Amino acid sequence: MLEVNSISKKFGDFQAVNNVSFKVDQGEVLGFLGPNGAGKSTTMKMITGFLDVTEGDATICGKSILNETLEAQRNLGYVPENAPLYEDMFVLEFLEFVGKMRSLDKEANKIRVIEVINMCALKDVEFQKIETLSKGYKRRVSLAQALIHDPKVLILDEPTDGLDPNQKHDVRVLIRELAKEKCILISTHILEEVEEVCDRCIIIGEGEKLFEGTPNELKSKSSKGRIQDVFRAITTDQKLQGVNL
Amino acid sequence: MKDKTIRNLFCKEFTNYLKTPLGYVFLVIFLFGIGYLTFEPGRGSFFYMREASLVSFFRYMPWMFLFLIPAVSMRLWSDERKSGTIELLLTMPVTIRQAVIAKFLASWVFIGVALSGTFPMVLTVVYLGNPDLGVVFLGYLASFFMAGALLAVGGFFSALTKNQVISFILTVCVSFLLIMAGSPPVLDFISTFSPKYLVAIFESLSVLNHFDSMERGVFSLSNLWFFTIMIICWLYGSIILLNGNKAS
């Protein structure tokens, strides 16, 4: 459902993303790993149509983000990094606004807003201003706005960053729940998360794809079964004891 | 508004003015300021003129707008870019053109509301004498269009930078230049280094000249066209800037 074909991005002379391709099918969660500055967010911004691609293309449910941007964006839910929100709006009002912008009609919008509020456990804060919410709630509001139009493809940029362990757990459970009928691309640098929620993962470093496979394959490269050792060996080119690439 | 996306975004942006302190601070300062300047005890004062007209009221409009319009326009895009919500907005099925138009219209209508808040001035002159209501109407129309042009300038500079203060200062400077473009000091300065025809072009860009002739009751389509074209050009500039951001 989500297909990325040799996508590249150049900022001036700096090659931020170089020829990255992958595919995510329905019912699948693809983990997108890499050190900070590897090009994860840039790739995601290109897939969502926020940034123009320098080369290559991405298709969402068969619609090209280059040529059919709006159609592609209709099937897409996106949680940007740090979950930016319109802070001076109320939670309910904000979700209704997003629903309208996603061209849900009035009745459908009302129903969907209630559904996502329940799904993301926002019932207690629905009449609060977003700026007064805690980090955890803001993340969930951001997730709720991405789900309101029931998109087929979800792109989550570090959705659990800065959450406490309980909140992380809740978000992961929700992602697993959603994964049944959607295709999800999730970027993270928390490696346990990969084992817990992802069916497959990709590692990129300095804009290039370095690894693609299941978390178990990744783990099996280390004789001790330590996924972080493998990650370090792949992204830093170091030879680590017990890691066999 | 036929375009549903523009309408939804317009509603959100417009109600935002009524929900945040910015909107009320603007309304209070604008209404108090223009009221004070109209009746201030100077030579051009309402009482000194001894006639039932709004000349002294409209005279100060460009100068009120010079400082207040950039305060409204500075957050249009800078704020979205700084807080990152622009990512949210532009990954919804919205084109940049729609977003630029919706935000501009919302701020323009808000200024329209502020202008309509000065209606007691009209009631006062109607009560005092027999003013030419056509001239009054033209004055309001000119003020409204001038506000639109300055808002479009502000929107452009707001799209240029993430920093609201920079966007405010640039808008004030460029607005001042555009307002004063027809005045002798500015023209003298320009003519020191540019040929005559450039000076003439610059003079014709003067917001104040176009505003003055309308406010005096001379209705000519060319004045309205001037403001309309200015709005379109600056909005188009914002669209180009925001599209450029997508590439880099």
Tab-separated table of C-alpha atoms in Angstrom, chain B residues 1-247:
chain	number	residue	atom	x	y	z
B	1	MET	CA	-16.795	30.540	-0.785
B	2	LYS	CA	-17.334	27.523	-2.941
B	3	ASP	CA	-14.111	25.823	-2.032
B	4	LYS	CA	-14.864	23.827	1.114
B	5	THR	CA	-11.231	23.532	2.147
B	6	ILE	CA	-10.740	27.288	1.969
B	7	ARG	CA	-13.967	27.805	3.908
B	8	ASN	CA	-12.993	25.410	6.710
B	9	LEU	CA	-9.538	26.854	7.059
B	10	PHE	CA	-10.927	30.388	6.881
B	11	CYS	CA	-13.358	29.669	9.733
B	12	LYS	CA	-10.619	28.241	11.912
B	13	GLU	CA	-8.288	31.150	11.266
B	14	PHE	CA	-10.963	33.774	11.742
B	15	THR	CA	-12.323	32.373	15.004
B	16	ASN	CA	-8.731	32.229	16.173
B	17	TYR	CA	-8.663	36.044	16.179
B	18	LEU	CA	-11.698	36.120	18.424
B	19	LYS	CA	-10.274	33.559	20.833
B	20	THR	CA	-6.795	34.920	21.382
B	21	PRO	CA	-5.789	38.124	23.169
B	22	LEU	CA	-4.250	39.380	19.914
B	23	GLY	CA	-7.660	40.006	18.407
B	24	TYR	CA	-8.930	42.030	21.350
B	25	VAL	CA	-5.729	43.968	21.873
B	26	PHE	CA	-5.867	44.918	18.220
B	27	LEU	CA	-9.522	45.956	18.340
B	28	VAL	CA	-9.096	48.056	21.482
B	29	ILE	CA	-5.937	49.819	20.331
B	30	PHE	CA	-7.233	50.397	16.824
B	31	LEU	CA	-10.590	51.796	17.907
B	32	PHE	CA	-9.133	53.894	20.713
B	33	GLY	CA	-6.230	55.104	18.572
B	34	ILE	CA	-8.244	56.112	15.536
B	35	GLY	CA	-10.829	57.767	17.767
B	36	TYR	CA	-8.170	59.746	19.598
B	37	LEU	CA	-6.370	60.835	16.426
B	38	THR	CA	-9.610	61.980	14.829
B	39	PHE	CA	-10.448	64.268	17.723
B	40	GLU	CA	-6.909	65.139	18.799
B	41	PRO	CA	-6.561	68.845	19.547
B	42	GLY	CA	-4.274	69.608	16.602
B	43	ARG	CA	-4.828	71.569	13.431
B	44	GLY	CA	-6.378	68.745	11.477
B	45	SER	CA	-8.778	67.896	14.231
B	46	PHE	CA	-12.412	67.082	13.693
B	47	PHE	CA	-13.558	70.147	15.689
B	48	TYR	CA	-11.184	72.532	13.989
B	49	MET	CA	-12.473	71.611	10.527
B	50	ARG	CA	-16.015	72.605	11.380
B	51	GLU	CA	-17.610	70.330	8.851
B	52	ALA	CA	-19.571	67.078	9.109
B	53	SER	CA	-17.145	64.832	7.274
B	54	LEU	CA	-14.803	62.014	8.103
B	55	VAL	CA	-11.730	63.569	6.502
B	56	SER	CA	-9.807	63.779	9.758
B	57	PHE	CA	-10.824	60.210	10.518
B	58	PHE	CA	-9.570	58.698	7.280
B	59	ARG	CA	-6.460	60.850	7.198
B	60	TYR	CA	-4.868	58.822	9.968
B	61	MET	CA	-5.943	55.438	8.669
B	62	PRO	CA	-2.679	54.656	6.775
B	63	TRP	CA	-0.615	55.492	9.868
B	64	MET	CA	-2.729	53.368	12.169
B	65	PHE	CA	-2.492	50.503	9.687
B	66	LEU	CA	1.259	50.942	9.302
B	67	PHE	CA	1.815	49.590	12.817
B	68	LEU	CA	-1.258	47.534	13.463
B	69	ILE	CA	-1.532	45.511	10.253
B	70	PRO	CA	1.963	43.979	10.592
B	71	ALA	CA	0.992	42.926	14.110
B	72	VAL	CA	-1.895	40.935	12.656
B	73	SER	CA	-0.039	39.538	9.667
B	74	MET	CA	3.237	38.628	11.375
B	75	ARG	CA	1.952	35.387	12.827
B	76	LEU	CA	0.158	34.141	9.694
B	77	TRP	CA	2.988	31.820	8.619
B	78	SER	CA	5.899	32.486	10.991
B	79	ASP	CA	3.972	30.964	13.849
B	80	GLU	CA	3.048	27.850	11.883
B	81	ARG	CA	6.615	27.346	10.779
B	82	LYS	CA	8.112	27.910	14.203
B	83	SER	CA	5.753	25.559	16.028
B	84	GLY	CA	5.840	23.000	13.230
B	85	THR	CA	2.075	22.983	12.716
B	86	ILE	CA	2.733	23.850	9.086
B	87	GLU	CA	3.671	20.176	8.716
B	88	LEU	CA	0.256	19.245	9.977
B	89	LEU	CA	-1.487	21.731	7.718
B	90	LEU	CA	0.341	20.959	4.496
B	91	THR	CA	0.098	17.190	4.846
B	92	MET	CA	-3.678	17.491	4.923
B	93	PRO	CA	-5.262	17.552	1.479
B	94	VAL	CA	-4.718	21.308	1.119
B	95	THR	CA	-2.796	23.099	-1.580
B	96	ILE	CA	-0.516	25.966	-0.643
B	97	ARG	CA	-2.661	28.276	-2.744
B	98	GLN	CA	-5.777	27.375	-0.767
B	99	ALA	CA	-3.965	27.857	2.534
B	100	VAL	CA	-2.560	31.243	1.527
B	101	ILE	CA	-5.953	32.489	0.328
B	102	ALA	CA	-7.806	31.214	3.405
B	103	LYS	CA	-5.376	32.785	5.846
B	104	PHE	CA	-5.334	36.067	3.971
B	105	LEU	CA	-9.123	36.256	3.770
B	106	ALA	CA	-9.477	35.483	7.480
B	107	SER	CA	-7.157	38.312	8.444
B	108	TRP	CA	-8.780	40.660	5.936
B	109	VAL	CA	-12.260	39.984	7.241
B	110	PHE	CA	-10.974	40.517	10.762
B	111	ILE	CA	-9.713	43.971	9.759
B	112	GLY	CA	-13.121	44.497	8.168
B	113	VAL	CA	-14.724	43.770	11.541
B	114	ALA	CA	-12.372	46.246	13.202
B	115	LEU	CA	-13.280	48.892	10.620
B	116	SER	CA	-16.979	48.295	11.073
B	117	GLY	CA	-16.428	48.920	14.770
B	118	THR	CA	-15.880	52.589	13.923
B	119	PHE	CA	-19.545	53.027	12.938
B	120	PRO	CA	-20.222	55.511	15.786
B	121	MET	CA	-18.066	57.973	13.816
B	122	VAL	CA	-20.497	57.777	10.922
B	123	LEU	CA	-23.487	58.149	13.249
B	124	THR	CA	-21.827	61.197	14.790
B	125	VAL	CA	-21.359	63.056	11.519
B	126	VAL	CA	-24.828	62.092	10.351
B	127	TYR	CA	-26.218	63.495	13.580
B	128	LEU	CA	-24.165	66.678	13.350
B	129	GLY	CA	-24.783	67.561	9.754
B	130	ASN	CA	-25.425	66.316	6.306
B	131	PRO	CA	-22.331	64.438	5.142
B	132	ASP	CA	-21.919	62.977	1.688
B	133	LEU	CA	-22.453	59.301	2.473
B	134	GLY	CA	-20.954	58.302	-0.870
B	135	VAL	CA	-17.651	59.826	0.190
B	136	VAL	CA	-17.887	58.096	3.555
B	137	PHE	CA	-18.521	54.777	1.839
B	138	LEU	CA	-15.593	55.313	-0.526
B	139	GLY	CA	-13.381	56.137	2.431
B	140	TYR	CA	-14.260	52.866	4.071
B	141	LEU	CA	-13.800	50.964	0.825
B	142	ALA	CA	-10.381	52.556	0.333
B	143	SER	CA	-9.393	51.753	3.917
B	144	PHE	CA	-10.496	48.165	3.518
B	145	PHE	CA	-8.579	47.663	0.285
B	146	MET	CA	-5.511	49.382	1.628
B	147	ALA	CA	-5.640	47.068	4.642
B	148	GLY	CA	-5.827	44.105	2.259
B	149	ALA	CA	-2.776	45.269	0.353
B	150	LEU	CA	-0.736	45.789	3.528
B	151	LEU	CA	-1.904	42.421	4.888
B	152	ALA	CA	-0.723	40.734	1.711
B	153	VAL	CA	2.669	42.411	2.160
B	154	GLY	CA	2.734	41.195	5.767
B	155	GLY	CA	1.739	37.684	4.774
B	156	PHE	CA	4.625	37.589	2.345
B	157	PHE	CA	7.176	38.559	4.979
B	158	SER	CA	5.604	36.181	7.440
B	159	ALA	CA	6.171	33.358	4.954
B	160	LEU	CA	9.760	34.519	4.543
B	161	THR	CA	10.902	33.993	8.105
B	162	LYS	CA	10.175	31.842	11.130
B	163	ASN	CA	10.754	34.811	13.382
B	164	GLN	CA	7.679	36.945	14.061
B	165	VAL	CA	9.682	39.993	15.133
B	166	ILE	CA	11.694	40.026	11.906
B	167	SER	CA	8.513	39.598	9.925
B	168	PHE	CA	6.942	42.544	11.813
B	169	ILE	CA	9.899	44.853	11.237
B	170	LEU	CA	10.250	44.004	7.549
B	171	THR	CA	6.527	44.513	7.006
B	172	VAL	CA	6.578	47.906	8.739
B	173	CYS	CA	9.572	49.028	6.653
B	174	VAL	CA	8.181	47.906	3.314
B	175	SER	CA	4.704	49.207	4.144
B	176	PHE	CA	6.224	52.561	5.083
B	177	LEU	CA	8.108	52.696	1.787
B	178	LEU	CA	4.973	51.799	-0.151
B	179	ILE	CA	2.875	54.358	1.679
B	180	MET	CA	5.478	57.091	1.288
B	181	ALA	CA	6.512	56.145	-2.250
B	182	GLY	CA	4.949	59.306	-3.686
B	183	SER	CA	6.394	61.751	-1.183
B	184	PRO	CA	9.209	64.207	-2.123
B	185	PRO	CA	11.865	62.947	0.359
B	186	VAL	CA	11.556	59.368	-0.858
B	187	LEU	CA	11.390	60.378	-4.529
B	188	ASP	CA	14.400	62.680	-4.140
B	189	PHE	CA	16.344	59.870	-2.598
B	190	ILE	CA	15.390	57.440	-5.366
B	191	SER	CA	16.193	59.925	-8.117
B	192	THR	CA	19.783	60.263	-6.867
B	193	PHE	CA	20.625	56.856	-8.259
B	194	SER	CA	17.932	55.800	-10.724
B	195	PRO	CA	16.650	57.122	-14.049
B	196	LYS	CA	13.530	59.220	-14.358
B	197	TYR	CA	11.175	56.515	-15.601
B	198	LEU	CA	12.008	54.353	-12.564
B	199	VAL	CA	11.167	57.258	-10.294
B	200	ALA	CA	7.850	57.615	-12.100
B	201	ILE	CA	7.105	53.919	-11.656
B	202	PHE	CA	7.992	54.163	-8.001
B	203	GLU	CA	5.751	57.169	-7.570
B	204	SER	CA	2.838	55.309	-9.129
B	205	LEU	CA	3.258	52.570	-6.508
B	206	SER	CA	2.402	54.983	-3.740
B	207	VAL	CA	-0.310	53.563	-1.531
B	208	LEU	CA	-1.004	56.955	-0.024
B	209	ASN	CA	-1.749	58.655	-3.367
B	210	HIS	CA	-4.219	55.950	-4.338
B	211	PHE	CA	-5.786	55.987	-0.900
B	212	ASP	CA	-6.043	59.774	-0.772
B	213	SER	CA	-7.779	60.143	-4.089
B	214	MET	CA	-10.388	57.563	-3.115
B	215	GLU	CA	-10.822	58.933	0.367
B	216	ARG	CA	-11.497	62.391	-1.095
B	217	GLY	CA	-14.431	60.868	-2.919
B	218	VAL	CA	-12.926	60.325	-6.349
B	219	PHE	CA	-14.095	56.927	-7.428
B	220	SER	CA	-11.916	55.424	-10.075
B	221	LEU	CA	-11.554	51.783	-10.871
B	222	SER	CA	-7.831	52.196	-11.358
B	223	ASN	CA	-7.394	52.825	-7.631
B	224	LEU	CA	-9.277	49.655	-6.754
B	225	TRP	CA	-7.294	47.783	-9.387
B	226	PHE	CA	-4.084	49.073	-7.900
B	227	PHE	CA	-4.903	47.566	-4.519
B	228	THR	CA	-6.288	44.361	-6.030
B	229	ILE	CA	-3.215	43.796	-8.158
B	230	MET	CA	-1.000	44.505	-5.195
B	231	ILE	CA	-2.882	41.903	-3.140
B	232	ILE	CA	-2.628	39.307	-5.889
B	233	CYS	CA	1.077	39.905	-6.482
B	234	TRP	CA	2.081	39.691	-2.828
B	235	LEU	CA	-0.090	36.615	-2.265
B	236	TYR	CA	1.469	35.017	-5.297
B	237	GLY	CA	4.856	35.853	-3.802
B	238	SER	CA	3.884	34.028	-0.597
B	239	ILE	CA	2.836	30.987	-2.611
B	240	ILE	CA	6.182	30.955	-4.400
B	241	LEU	CA	8.063	31.316	-1.096
B	242	LEU	CA	6.151	28.494	0.575
B	243	ASN	CA	6.601	26.268	-2.447
B	244	GLY	CA	10.300	27.068	-2.320
B	245	ASN	CA	10.399	25.885	1.287
B	246	LYS	CA	9.178	22.505	0.134
B	247	ALA	CA	12.214	22.111	-2.058
